[in-house]
Amino acid sequence: MVGFLLPLTVLVSFLIATLIATPLFVHSLGRFVGWRLRRRTQGRREQILTRVRAEREQRLQKDNERAKNDEEGWEKIESYAAGSSNNGAKAGEEWEGIVGFFHPFCNAGGGGERVLWAAIRATQNRWPKATCVVYTGDHESDKTTIIERVENRFNIILNPASVVFLYLSTRHWVMSTTWPHFTLLGQSLGSLISAYDAFSLLPPDLYIDTMGYAFTLAFSKLLFPDVPTGAYVHYPTISTDMLGSLDEGGQGVNAGSGKGLKGILKRKYWHLFASAYSWSGGDVDAVMTNSSWTQAHMRTLWGPSRTSRHKPHDIEVVFPPVAVEELEEQIEVSPESEGKRERVLLCIAQFRAEKNHALLLEAFSKLMESSPQARPRPRMVLIGSVRHSDDATRVYELRLLAHELKIKDDVEFICDASWPEILNWLGRSSIGVNGMWNEHFGIGVVEYQAAGLVSVVHDSGGPKEDIVVDYDGGPTGFHGTTADEFAAAFEKALALPAKETMVMRRRARASAQRFTEAEFAKRWIVQMERLIKAHGAESKKHQSS
């Protein structure tokens, strides 16, 4: 008996020691790799900061006029967060560190990119000596081209001197086309490759993921435990709704695919991935979501892990910035302006599969079939950015669908529209539409409201819970789920009496005040102050050790 117990005891002891030692080894190895990266890139860091300081001085006088124009608004924003430090002063006002923004597709021109650039502008205005580094894979565009597009597409003016673009050579690893199978897992692993690429170029003082690559946040903590991390979550990589979509009657691009052996394996795979995803968010220092819908899902996914690691701050909603103020200035909403409105159903959304443009085309076809003699004839205009060849192919397929549905003469596609073009269509159109199931937020929907359009949106996600809601005692738009429901909602919106239409337009515009760029900046600065404060605490801890 003793002869049996001895080797068993040795084996159990070895297994326990391995379980204890492995995390310690991984953490030690991670810190060593991080130390090597910092040492290897120290020269580049000093070179970048020297160049930024020189460019900042050169541009100082040019920016003075703009700074004076913005002074009143930014004083209000700064005062919102003033006094948050222990001594009552503006915490870290003279902070000169490097903020790294992981956004491999920064030049895509969508709502996620608006968040990125508005965040950088808010950071620049509050901490003018900070350097904002964007890790991107847009090799075809240089700094000047990207910043000019930001101004033309979003009307966001940045100080180029303190924005640095570091170009990734590994962006293809995060593209879905690289991973035709096990796409979620593949893209997540690919994001670690791209993150290592980013850190090899320059480790930041604060690391913020603004595209949803959650595993890079855990990777950053492994390599650089003293670097505070932040996440702006547009959409959970996986959610309970996604898991539910596998069931028969589910919605989305994976609807009903949980049948049979393949479906059972896929469900198991998604559950395992969800567990890993939940773990990855447990150590993030500041988590922001773009809507109440996203916040609820992230609390379910990341909340338990964050609680177990004693994270002091809750997951908070920071609504994306929308050009509400500019839309109000540029687009009139009055009985007199109704004469400029056309019977146009406008959709502003990237040409991605999940945006479900096909549903809108089918609904529009049903509307035209039910009212063939309607005069003037309604038209549908689809505006969106095209990021790559997959999106271009999708636009071609949508054109074919419009032809098959016999509505091609009544549908117009506009790719990569400039901001002035978008303003023009928002002022001319009458109805704003959005067909995505569980749209995480819906910046385009807020733009509809700010421009005074009557919205018809999918009855789910952010548009349902946060945007197209009752306001001041009345509705601000309509909802639908199926093509028939959308078609009926289109007809109701177009048939509203003139007086009722004007009341709804004004009510929607008033509701949009909740989503201004100034509101975003206020909330963003609060989160940034937490990260800068955490960075100071970590630096002191490092110095004392």
Coordinates of C-alpha atoms in Angstrom, one line a residue:
M1 CA 0.0 0.0 0.0
V2 CA 2.8 2.3 0.9
G3 CA 4.5 1.5 -2.4
F4 CA 1.4 2.6 -4.2
L5 CA 0.8 5.8 -2.3
L6 CA 4.3 7.1 -2.7
P7 CA 4.3 7.4 -6.5
L8 CA 0.7 8.7 -6.4
T9 CA 1.7 11.4 -3.9
V10 CA 4.7 12.4 -6.0
L11 CA 2.4 12.6 -9.1
V12 CA -0.2 14.7 -7.4
S13 CA 2.4 17.0 -5.9
F14 CA 4.0 17.4 -9.4
L15 CA 0.6 18.3 -10.9
I16 CA -0.2 20.8 -8.2
A17 CA 3.3 22.3 -8.5
T18 CA 2.8 22.6 -12.3
L19 CA -0.6 24.3 -11.9
I20 CA 0.9 26.8 -9.5
A21 CA 4.2 27.3 -11.4
T22 CA 2.7 27.6 -14.9
P23 CA 0.9 31.0 -14.3
L24 CA 3.9 32.3 -12.5
F25 CA 6.1 31.2 -15.5
V26 CA 3.7 32.8 -18.0
H27 CA 3.6 36.1 -16.1
S28 CA 7.3 36.2 -15.7
L29 CA 7.9 35.4 -19.4
G30 CA 5.3 38.1 -20.4
R31 CA 7.1 40.7 -18.2
F32 CA 10.4 39.8 -19.7
V33 CA 9.1 40.1 -23.2
G34 CA 7.5 43.4 -22.4
W35 CA 10.8 44.7 -20.8
R36 CA 12.7 43.6 -24.0
L37 CA 10.2 45.4 -26.2
R38 CA 10.5 48.6 -24.2
R39 CA 14.3 48.5 -24.2
R40 CA 14.4 47.8 -28.0
T41 CA 12.0 50.7 -28.9
Q42 CA 13.3 53.3 -26.5
G43 CA 15.2 55.1 -29.3
R44 CA 12.1 55.2 -31.5
R45 CA 10.0 56.5 -28.6
E46 CA 12.4 59.4 -28.0
Q47 CA 12.6 60.1 -31.7
I48 CA 8.8 60.2 -32.0
L49 CA 8.3 62.5 -29.0
T50 CA 11.0 64.9 -30.2
R51 CA 9.4 65.1 -33.6
V52 CA 5.9 65.6 -32.1
R53 CA 7.2 68.4 -29.9
A54 CA 8.8 70.1 -32.8
E55 CA 5.7 69.8 -35.0
R56 CA 3.5 71.0 -32.2
E57 CA 5.5 74.2 -31.8
Q58 CA 5.4 74.8 -35.5
R59 CA 1.6 74.5 -35.6
L60 CA 0.9 76.4 -32.4
Q61 CA 0.2 79.8 -34.0
K62 CA -1.9 78.2 -36.8
D63 CA -4.1 76.5 -34.1
N64 CA -4.5 79.6 -32.0
E65 CA -7.5 80.9 -34.0
R66 CA -9.2 77.5 -33.9
A67 CA -8.5 77.2 -30.2
K68 CA -10.2 80.6 -29.6
N69 CA -13.3 79.5 -31.5
D70 CA -13.5 76.3 -29.5
E71 CA -12.5 77.9 -26.1
E72 CA -16.0 78.4 -24.7
G73 CA -17.2 74.9 -25.5
W74 CA -14.1 73.2 -24.2
E75 CA -14.1 75.2 -21.0
K76 CA -17.5 73.6 -20.3
I77 CA -16.2 70.2 -21.1
E78 CA -13.1 70.6 -18.9
S79 CA -15.0 72.0 -16.0
Y80 CA -17.2 68.8 -16.0
A81 CA -14.2 66.7 -15.0
A82 CA -12.3 69.3 -13.0
G83 CA -11.7 68.5 -9.4
S84 CA -11.7 64.8 -9.9
S85 CA -8.1 64.5 -8.6
N86 CA -7.4 64.3 -4.9
N87 CA -6.3 67.9 -4.6
G88 CA -9.2 69.3 -6.5
A89 CA -7.1 70.3 -9.5
K90 CA -7.6 69.0 -13.1
A91 CA -5.9 65.6 -12.8
G92 CA -3.0 65.2 -15.1
E93 CA -3.6 68.4 -17.0
E94 CA 0.1 68.6 -18.1
W95 CA 0.3 64.9 -18.8
E96 CA 2.7 64.2 -21.6
G97 CA 2.4 60.4 -22.1
I98 CA 1.6 58.3 -25.1
V99 CA -1.9 57.0 -25.7
G100 CA -2.0 54.0 -28.0
F101 CA -5.2 53.4 -29.9
F102 CA -5.5 49.9 -31.5
H103 CA -7.6 50.5 -34.6
P104 CA -6.3 48.5 -37.6
F105 CA -9.0 49.9 -39.9
C106 CA -8.8 53.6 -38.9
N107 CA -9.5 54.9 -42.4
A108 CA -12.7 52.8 -42.9
G109 CA -15.0 55.8 -42.5
G110 CA -17.7 54.2 -40.3
G111 CA -19.3 55.0 -37.0
G112 CA -16.5 53.2 -35.1
E113 CA -14.0 55.5 -36.8
R114 CA -16.0 58.6 -35.7
V115 CA -15.6 57.4 -32.1
L116 CA -11.8 57.0 -32.6
W117 CA -11.3 60.5 -34.0
A118 CA -13.7 62.2 -31.6
A119 CA -11.9 60.5 -28.7
I120 CA -8.5 61.7 -30.1
R121 CA -9.8 65.3 -30.5
A122 CA -11.2 65.3 -26.9
T123 CA -7.9 63.9 -25.7
Q124 CA -5.9 66.6 -27.6
N125 CA -8.1 69.4 -26.3
R126 CA -7.8 68.3 -22.7
W127 CA -4.2 67.1 -22.7
P128 CA -2.5 69.1 -25.4
K129 CA 0.9 67.6 -24.6
A130 CA -0.2 64.0 -24.9
T131 CA 0.8 62.0 -28.0
C132 CA -2.0 59.9 -29.6
V133 CA -0.6 56.9 -31.5
V134 CA -2.9 55.0 -33.8
Y135 CA -1.9 51.5 -34.7
T136 CA -3.3 50.9 -38.2
G137 CA -2.9 48.7 -41.2
D138 CA -3.9 51.4 -43.8
H139 CA -0.6 51.4 -45.6
E140 CA -2.2 52.9 -48.7
S141 CA -2.9 56.2 -46.9
D142 CA -0.4 58.5 -45.3
K143 CA -1.0 60.8 -42.3
T144 CA -2.1 63.8 -44.4
T145 CA -4.6 61.7 -46.4
I146 CA -6.1 60.1 -43.3
I147 CA -6.5 63.4 -41.4
E148 CA -8.0 65.1 -44.5
R149 CA -10.5 62.3 -44.8
V150 CA -11.4 62.6 -41.1
E151 CA -12.2 66.2 -41.7
N152 CA -14.1 65.6 -45.0
R153 CA -16.1 62.6 -43.7
F154 CA -16.8 63.6 -40.1
N155 CA -16.0 67.3 -40.0
I156 CA -13.6 66.5 -37.1
I157 CA -10.5 68.7 -37.1
L158 CA -7.4 67.2 -35.4
N159 CA -4.0 68.6 -34.5
P160 CA -1.8 66.5 -36.8
A161 CA 1.3 67.4 -34.8
S162 CA 0.3 65.1 -31.9
V163 CA -1.1 62.3 -33.9
V164 CA 1.3 59.5 -34.9
F165 CA 0.4 56.6 -37.2
L166 CA 2.3 53.4 -36.8
Y167 CA 1.7 50.9 -39.6
L168 CA 1.0 47.3 -38.9
S169 CA 2.4 44.6 -41.3
T170 CA 0.1 42.0 -39.8
R171 CA -3.4 43.4 -40.3
H172 CA -4.5 40.5 -42.6
W173 CA -4.4 38.2 -39.5
V174 CA -7.5 40.0 -38.1
M175 CA -9.5 39.8 -41.4
S176 CA -12.3 37.3 -41.6
T177 CA -11.1 36.2 -45.1
T178 CA -7.9 34.9 -43.5
W179 CA -10.0 32.5 -41.3
P180 CA -12.7 30.8 -43.4
H181 CA -13.2 28.4 -40.5
F182 CA -13.3 29.0 -36.8
T183 CA -13.4 32.7 -37.6
L184 CA -14.0 34.1 -34.1
L185 CA -11.1 32.2 -32.7
G186 CA -8.9 32.9 -35.7
Q187 CA -9.5 36.6 -35.7
S188 CA -8.9 36.7 -31.9
L189 CA -5.6 34.8 -32.3
G190 CA -4.8 37.1 -35.2
S191 CA -5.4 40.2 -33.1
L192 CA -2.6 38.9 -30.7
I193 CA -0.2 38.8 -33.6
S194 CA -1.2 42.3 -34.7
A195 CA -1.0 43.5 -31.1
Y196 CA 2.6 42.2 -30.8
D197 CA 3.4 43.9 -34.0
A198 CA 2.0 47.2 -32.5
F199 CA 4.0 46.8 -29.3
S200 CA 7.1 46.0 -31.3
L201 CA 6.7 49.4 -32.9
L202 CA 6.1 51.3 -29.7
P203 CA 4.7 50.3 -26.3
P204 CA 2.3 53.0 -25.1
D205 CA 1.7 54.5 -21.6
L206 CA -2.0 53.9 -22.0
Y207 CA -3.5 51.2 -24.3
I208 CA -7.0 51.6 -25.6
D209 CA -8.8 49.2 -28.0
T210 CA -11.5 50.9 -30.0
M211 CA -12.3 48.1 -32.4
G212 CA -13.3 45.2 -30.2
Y213 CA -10.2 43.1 -30.1
A214 CA -10.6 42.2 -26.4
F215 CA -7.8 39.6 -26.3
T216 CA -5.2 42.4 -27.0
L217 CA -6.2 44.0 -23.7
A218 CA -5.3 40.9 -21.7
F219 CA -2.1 40.5 -23.8
S220 CA -1.1 44.1 -23.0
K221 CA -1.6 43.4 -19.3
L222 CA 0.6 40.3 -19.6
L223 CA 3.4 42.2 -21.2
F224 CA 3.0 45.5 -19.5
P225 CA 1.2 45.2 -16.1
D226 CA 1.9 48.9 -15.4
V227 CA 0.1 50.1 -18.5
P228 CA -3.6 50.9 -17.8
T229 CA -6.0 49.6 -20.4
G230 CA -9.3 50.9 -21.8
A231 CA -11.9 49.4 -24.1
Y232 CA -14.6 51.1 -26.1
V233 CA -16.9 48.3 -27.0
H234 CA -19.2 48.8 -30.0
Y235 CA -20.5 45.2 -30.0
P236 CA -19.6 42.1 -27.9
T237 CA -17.6 39.7 -30.0
I238 CA -20.0 37.0 -28.8
S239 CA -23.2 37.3 -26.8
T240 CA -26.2 35.4 -25.5
D241 CA -28.2 36.7 -28.5
M242 CA -25.6 35.2 -30.9
L243 CA -25.8 31.8 -29.1
G244 CA -29.6 32.0 -29.3
S245 CA -29.5 32.8 -33.0
L246 CA -28.3 29.2 -33.6
D247 CA -31.7 28.0 -32.7
E248 CA -34.5 27.5 -35.3
G249 CA -36.2 30.8 -35.9
G250 CA -33.1 32.7 -34.8
Q251 CA -32.0 35.9 -36.5
G252 CA -28.7 37.2 -37.9
V253 CA -26.2 35.8 -40.3
N254 CA -26.0 32.5 -38.3
A255 CA -29.8 32.1 -38.0
G256 CA -30.8 28.5 -37.5
S257 CA -27.3 27.0 -38.0
G258 CA -27.3 25.0 -34.7
K259 CA -28.9 21.9 -36.2
G260 CA -27.2 18.5 -36.5
L261 CA -23.7 17.4 -35.5
K262 CA -22.1 20.4 -37.1
G263 CA -24.5 22.7 -35.2
I264 CA -23.9 21.0 -31.9
L265 CA -20.1 21.4 -32.4
K266 CA -20.5 25.0 -33.3
R267 CA -22.6 25.7 -30.3
K268 CA -20.0 24.0 -28.0
Y269 CA -17.2 26.0 -29.8
W270 CA -19.1 29.3 -29.2
H271 CA -19.7 28.5 -25.5
L272 CA -16.0 27.8 -25.0
F273 CA -15.1 31.0 -26.9
A274 CA -17.5 33.0 -24.7
S275 CA -15.7 31.7 -21.6
A276 CA -12.4 32.9 -23.0
Y277 CA -13.9 36.2 -24.0
S278 CA -15.3 36.7 -20.6
W279 CA -11.9 36.1 -19.0
S280 CA -10.2 38.5 -21.4
G281 CA -12.2 41.5 -20.1
G282 CA -11.6 40.9 -16.4
D283 CA -8.6 43.1 -16.0
V284 CA -9.5 46.1 -18.2
D285 CA -9.2 49.3 -16.2
A286 CA -11.9 51.3 -18.0
V287 CA -14.7 49.8 -20.0
M288 CA -17.1 51.9 -22.1
T289 CA -20.0 50.7 -24.2
N290 CA -21.9 52.6 -26.9
S291 CA -25.4 51.7 -25.7
S292 CA -27.5 50.2 -23.0
W293 CA -27.9 47.0 -25.0
T294 CA -24.1 46.6 -25.3
Q295 CA -23.7 47.5 -21.6
A296 CA -26.1 44.8 -20.5
H297 CA -24.4 42.1 -22.5
M298 CA -20.9 43.2 -21.4
R299 CA -22.0 43.2 -17.8
T300 CA -23.1 39.6 -18.3
L301 CA -20.0 38.6 -20.1
W302 CA -17.2 40.6 -18.3
G303 CA -18.9 41.5 -15.0
P304 CA -18.2 38.3 -13.0
S305 CA -14.5 38.3 -14.1
R306 CA -14.1 42.0 -13.2
T307 CA -15.8 41.5 -9.8
S308 CA -13.5 38.6 -9.0
R309 CA -10.5 40.8 -9.8
H310 CA -11.9 43.7 -7.7
K311 CA -12.1 46.2 -10.5
P312 CA -13.4 49.5 -8.9
H313 CA -15.3 50.9 -11.8
D314 CA -18.5 49.6 -13.5
I315 CA -18.9 49.2 -17.2
E316 CA -20.4 52.5 -18.3
V317 CA -22.3 53.8 -21.3
V318 CA -20.6 56.5 -23.3
F319 CA -22.9 57.2 -26.3
P320 CA -20.9 57.6 -29.5
P321 CA -20.5 61.2 -30.8
V322 CA -22.9 62.3 -33.5
A323 CA -22.7 65.6 -35.3
V324 CA -26.0 66.7 -33.9
E325 CA -25.1 70.4 -33.5
E326 CA -23.8 70.7 -37.0
L327 CA -26.9 68.9 -38.4
E328 CA -29.1 71.3 -36.6
E329 CA -27.2 74.3 -38.0
Q330 CA -27.1 72.9 -41.6
I331 CA -30.6 71.4 -41.9
E332 CA -33.8 73.3 -41.3
V333 CA -36.7 71.5 -39.8
S334 CA -39.8 73.7 -40.3
P335 CA -43.1 73.8 -42.3
E336 CA -41.2 75.9 -44.9
S337 CA -38.4 73.4 -45.3
E338 CA -40.9 70.6 -46.0
G339 CA -41.0 71.7 -49.6
K340 CA -37.3 70.7 -50.0
R341 CA -38.0 67.2 -48.7
E342 CA -38.4 64.3 -51.2
R343 CA -40.1 61.0 -50.8
V344 CA -36.7 59.4 -50.2
L345 CA -36.0 56.6 -47.8
L346 CA -32.4 57.0 -46.8
C347 CA -30.1 54.4 -45.3
I348 CA -26.6 55.4 -44.0
A349 CA -24.6 52.2 -43.1
Q350 CA -21.4 50.5 -44.1
F351 CA -21.9 47.9 -46.8
R352 CA -21.3 45.0 -44.4
A353 CA -23.3 41.8 -44.4
E354 CA -24.8 42.4 -40.9
K355 CA -26.2 45.7 -41.9
N356 CA -28.9 43.7 -43.8
H357 CA -29.4 46.0 -46.8
A358 CA -31.1 43.1 -48.5
L359 CA -34.0 43.2 -46.0
L360 CA -34.5 46.9 -46.7
L361 CA -34.6 46.3 -50.5
E362 CA -37.1 43.5 -50.1
A363 CA -39.3 45.7 -47.9
F364 CA -39.0 48.6 -50.4
S365 CA -40.0 46.2 -53.1
K366 CA -43.1 45.2 -51.2
L367 CA -43.9 48.9 -50.6
M368 CA -43.7 49.6 -54.3
E369 CA -45.9 46.6 -55.2
S370 CA -48.6 47.7 -52.7
S371 CA -48.6 51.3 -54.1
P372 CA -47.6 51.0 -57.8
Q373 CA -49.4 54.3 -58.7
A374 CA -48.0 56.4 -55.8
R375 CA -46.9 59.8 -57.0
P376 CA -44.4 61.1 -56.6
R377 CA -42.8 57.6 -56.6
P378 CA -40.8 56.9 -53.4
R379 CA -37.0 56.2 -53.8
M380 CA -34.5 54.5 -51.7
V381 CA -30.9 55.8 -51.3
L382 CA -28.2 53.6 -49.8
I383 CA -25.1 55.5 -48.6
G384 CA -22.1 53.6 -47.1
S385 CA -18.4 53.2 -47.1
V386 CA -16.6 50.4 -48.9
R387 CA -13.6 49.1 -46.9
H388 CA -12.3 46.4 -49.3
S389 CA -13.1 44.1 -52.1
D390 CA -15.6 42.1 -50.0
D391 CA -17.7 45.2 -49.5
A392 CA -17.4 46.1 -53.2
T393 CA -18.7 42.6 -54.1
R394 CA -21.6 43.0 -51.6
V395 CA -22.6 46.3 -53.3
Y396 CA -22.6 44.5 -56.7
E397 CA -24.8 41.7 -55.3
L398 CA -27.2 44.3 -53.8
R399 CA -27.5 45.9 -57.2
L400 CA -28.3 42.5 -58.7
L401 CA -31.0 42.0 -56.0
A402 CA -32.5 45.4 -56.8
H403 CA -32.6 44.4 -60.4
E404 CA -34.3 41.0 -59.6
L405 CA -36.9 42.8 -57.4
K406 CA -37.6 45.2 -60.3
I407 CA -36.8 48.3 -58.2
K408 CA -33.4 49.2 -59.7
D409 CA -34.7 52.4 -61.2
D410 CA -35.9 53.5 -57.8
V411 CA -32.8 52.6 -55.8
E412 CA -29.5 54.6 -55.7
F413 CA -26.2 53.4 -54.3
I414 CA -23.6 56.0 -53.1
C415 CA -20.3 54.6 -51.9
D416 CA -17.8 56.5 -49.8
A417 CA -19.8 59.7 -49.7
S418 CA -18.2 62.9 -48.4
W419 CA -19.8 64.6 -45.4
P420 CA -21.2 67.5 -47.6
E421 CA -22.9 64.8 -49.7
I422 CA -24.4 63.1 -46.6
L423 CA -25.6 66.5 -45.4
N424 CA -27.3 67.1 -48.7
W425 CA -29.2 63.8 -48.6
L426 CA -30.2 64.2 -44.9
G427 CA -31.7 67.5 -45.9
R428 CA -33.5 66.1 -48.9
S429 CA -34.8 62.9 -47.5
S430 CA -38.0 62.3 -45.6
I431 CA -37.5 58.8 -44.0
G432 CA -34.4 57.3 -42.4
V433 CA -34.1 53.5 -42.3
N434 CA -31.9 50.9 -40.6
G435 CA -32.3 47.1 -41.0
M436 CA -29.6 45.6 -38.9
W437 CA -30.7 43.1 -36.2
N438 CA -29.3 44.0 -32.8
E439 CA -27.5 47.1 -34.1
H440 CA -25.2 47.9 -31.2
F441 CA -26.0 51.6 -31.3
G442 CA -26.8 53.3 -34.6
I443 CA -25.0 56.6 -35.3
G444 CA -26.7 56.9 -38.6
V445 CA -30.1 56.6 -36.8
V446 CA -29.2 59.5 -34.6
E447 CA -28.1 61.5 -37.7
Y448 CA -31.6 60.8 -39.1
Q449 CA -33.2 62.3 -35.9
A450 CA -30.9 65.3 -35.8
A451 CA -31.7 66.0 -39.4
G452 CA -35.4 65.7 -38.7
L453 CA -36.1 62.5 -40.6
V454 CA -38.8 60.0 -39.4
S455 CA -36.9 56.8 -38.6
V456 CA -37.9 53.3 -39.4
V457 CA -35.5 50.9 -37.7
H458 CA -35.1 47.3 -36.7
D459 CA -37.0 46.4 -33.5
S460 CA -33.9 45.4 -31.6
G461 CA -30.6 46.6 -30.1
G462 CA -29.6 50.2 -29.6
P463 CA -32.1 51.8 -32.1
K464 CA -34.9 50.2 -30.1
E465 CA -33.6 50.7 -26.6
D466 CA -31.8 54.0 -26.8
I467 CA -32.6 56.0 -29.9
V468 CA -36.0 55.5 -31.5
V469 CA -37.9 55.7 -28.2
D470 CA -40.8 57.7 -27.0
Y471 CA -39.7 61.3 -26.1
D472 CA -41.6 64.1 -24.6
G473 CA -44.8 62.0 -24.5
G474 CA -44.7 60.8 -28.1
P475 CA -43.0 58.5 -30.6
T476 CA -39.9 59.4 -32.7
G477 CA -40.3 56.8 -35.3
F478 CA -41.3 53.3 -36.2
H479 CA -39.9 49.7 -35.8
G480 CA -40.0 46.5 -37.8
T481 CA -38.5 43.1 -37.9
T482 CA -39.6 41.3 -41.2
A483 CA -39.8 42.7 -44.7
D484 CA -43.6 42.9 -44.4
E485 CA -43.4 44.9 -41.1
F486 CA -40.8 47.3 -42.6
A487 CA -42.9 47.8 -45.7
A488 CA -45.9 48.6 -43.5
A489 CA -43.8 51.0 -41.4
F490 CA -42.5 52.7 -44.6
E491 CA -46.1 53.2 -45.8
K492 CA -47.2 54.7 -42.4
A493 CA -44.2 57.1 -42.3
L494 CA -44.9 58.3 -45.8
A495 CA -48.6 58.7 -45.2
L496 CA -48.4 60.8 -42.0
P497 CA -50.3 64.1 -42.2
A498 CA -48.1 67.1 -42.7
K499 CA -48.8 68.5 -39.2
E500 CA -48.1 65.1 -37.5
T501 CA -44.9 64.7 -39.6
M502 CA -43.6 68.0 -38.4
V503 CA -44.3 67.2 -34.8
M504 CA -42.5 63.9 -35.1
R505 CA -39.5 65.5 -36.9
R506 CA -39.1 68.1 -34.1
R507 CA -39.6 65.6 -31.4
A508 CA -36.9 63.3 -32.9
R509 CA -34.5 66.3 -33.2
A510 CA -35.0 67.2 -29.5
S511 CA -34.3 63.6 -28.6
A512 CA -31.0 63.6 -30.4
Q513 CA -29.6 66.1 -28.0
R514 CA -28.6 63.1 -25.8
F515 CA -26.0 62.1 -28.4
T516 CA -23.9 65.3 -29.1
E517 CA -20.2 65.4 -29.5
A518 CA -19.9 67.5 -26.4
E519 CA -21.7 64.9 -24.3
F520 CA -19.3 62.2 -25.7
A521 CA -16.3 64.3 -24.9
K522 CA -17.4 64.9 -21.3
R523 CA -17.8 61.2 -20.7
W524 CA -14.7 60.2 -22.5
I525 CA -12.5 62.6 -20.4
V526 CA -13.9 61.1 -17.2
Q527 CA -12.7 57.7 -18.3
M528 CA -9.3 59.0 -19.5
E529 CA -8.7 60.7 -16.2
R530 CA -9.2 57.4 -14.5
L531 CA -6.6 55.8 -16.8
I532 CA -4.1 58.7 -16.3
K533 CA -4.6 58.5 -12.6
A534 CA -4.0 54.7 -12.7
H535 CA -0.9 55.3 -14.8
G536 CA 0.5 57.7 -12.2
A537 CA -0.2 55.2 -9.4
E538 CA 1.5 52.4 -11.3
S539 CA 4.5 54.6 -12.1
K540 CA 5.0 55.5 -8.4
K541 CA 4.7 51.8 -7.5
H542 CA 7.3 50.9 -10.1
Q543 CA 9.7 53.7 -8.9
S544 CA 9.3 52.6 -5.3
S545 CA 10.0 49.0 -6.1

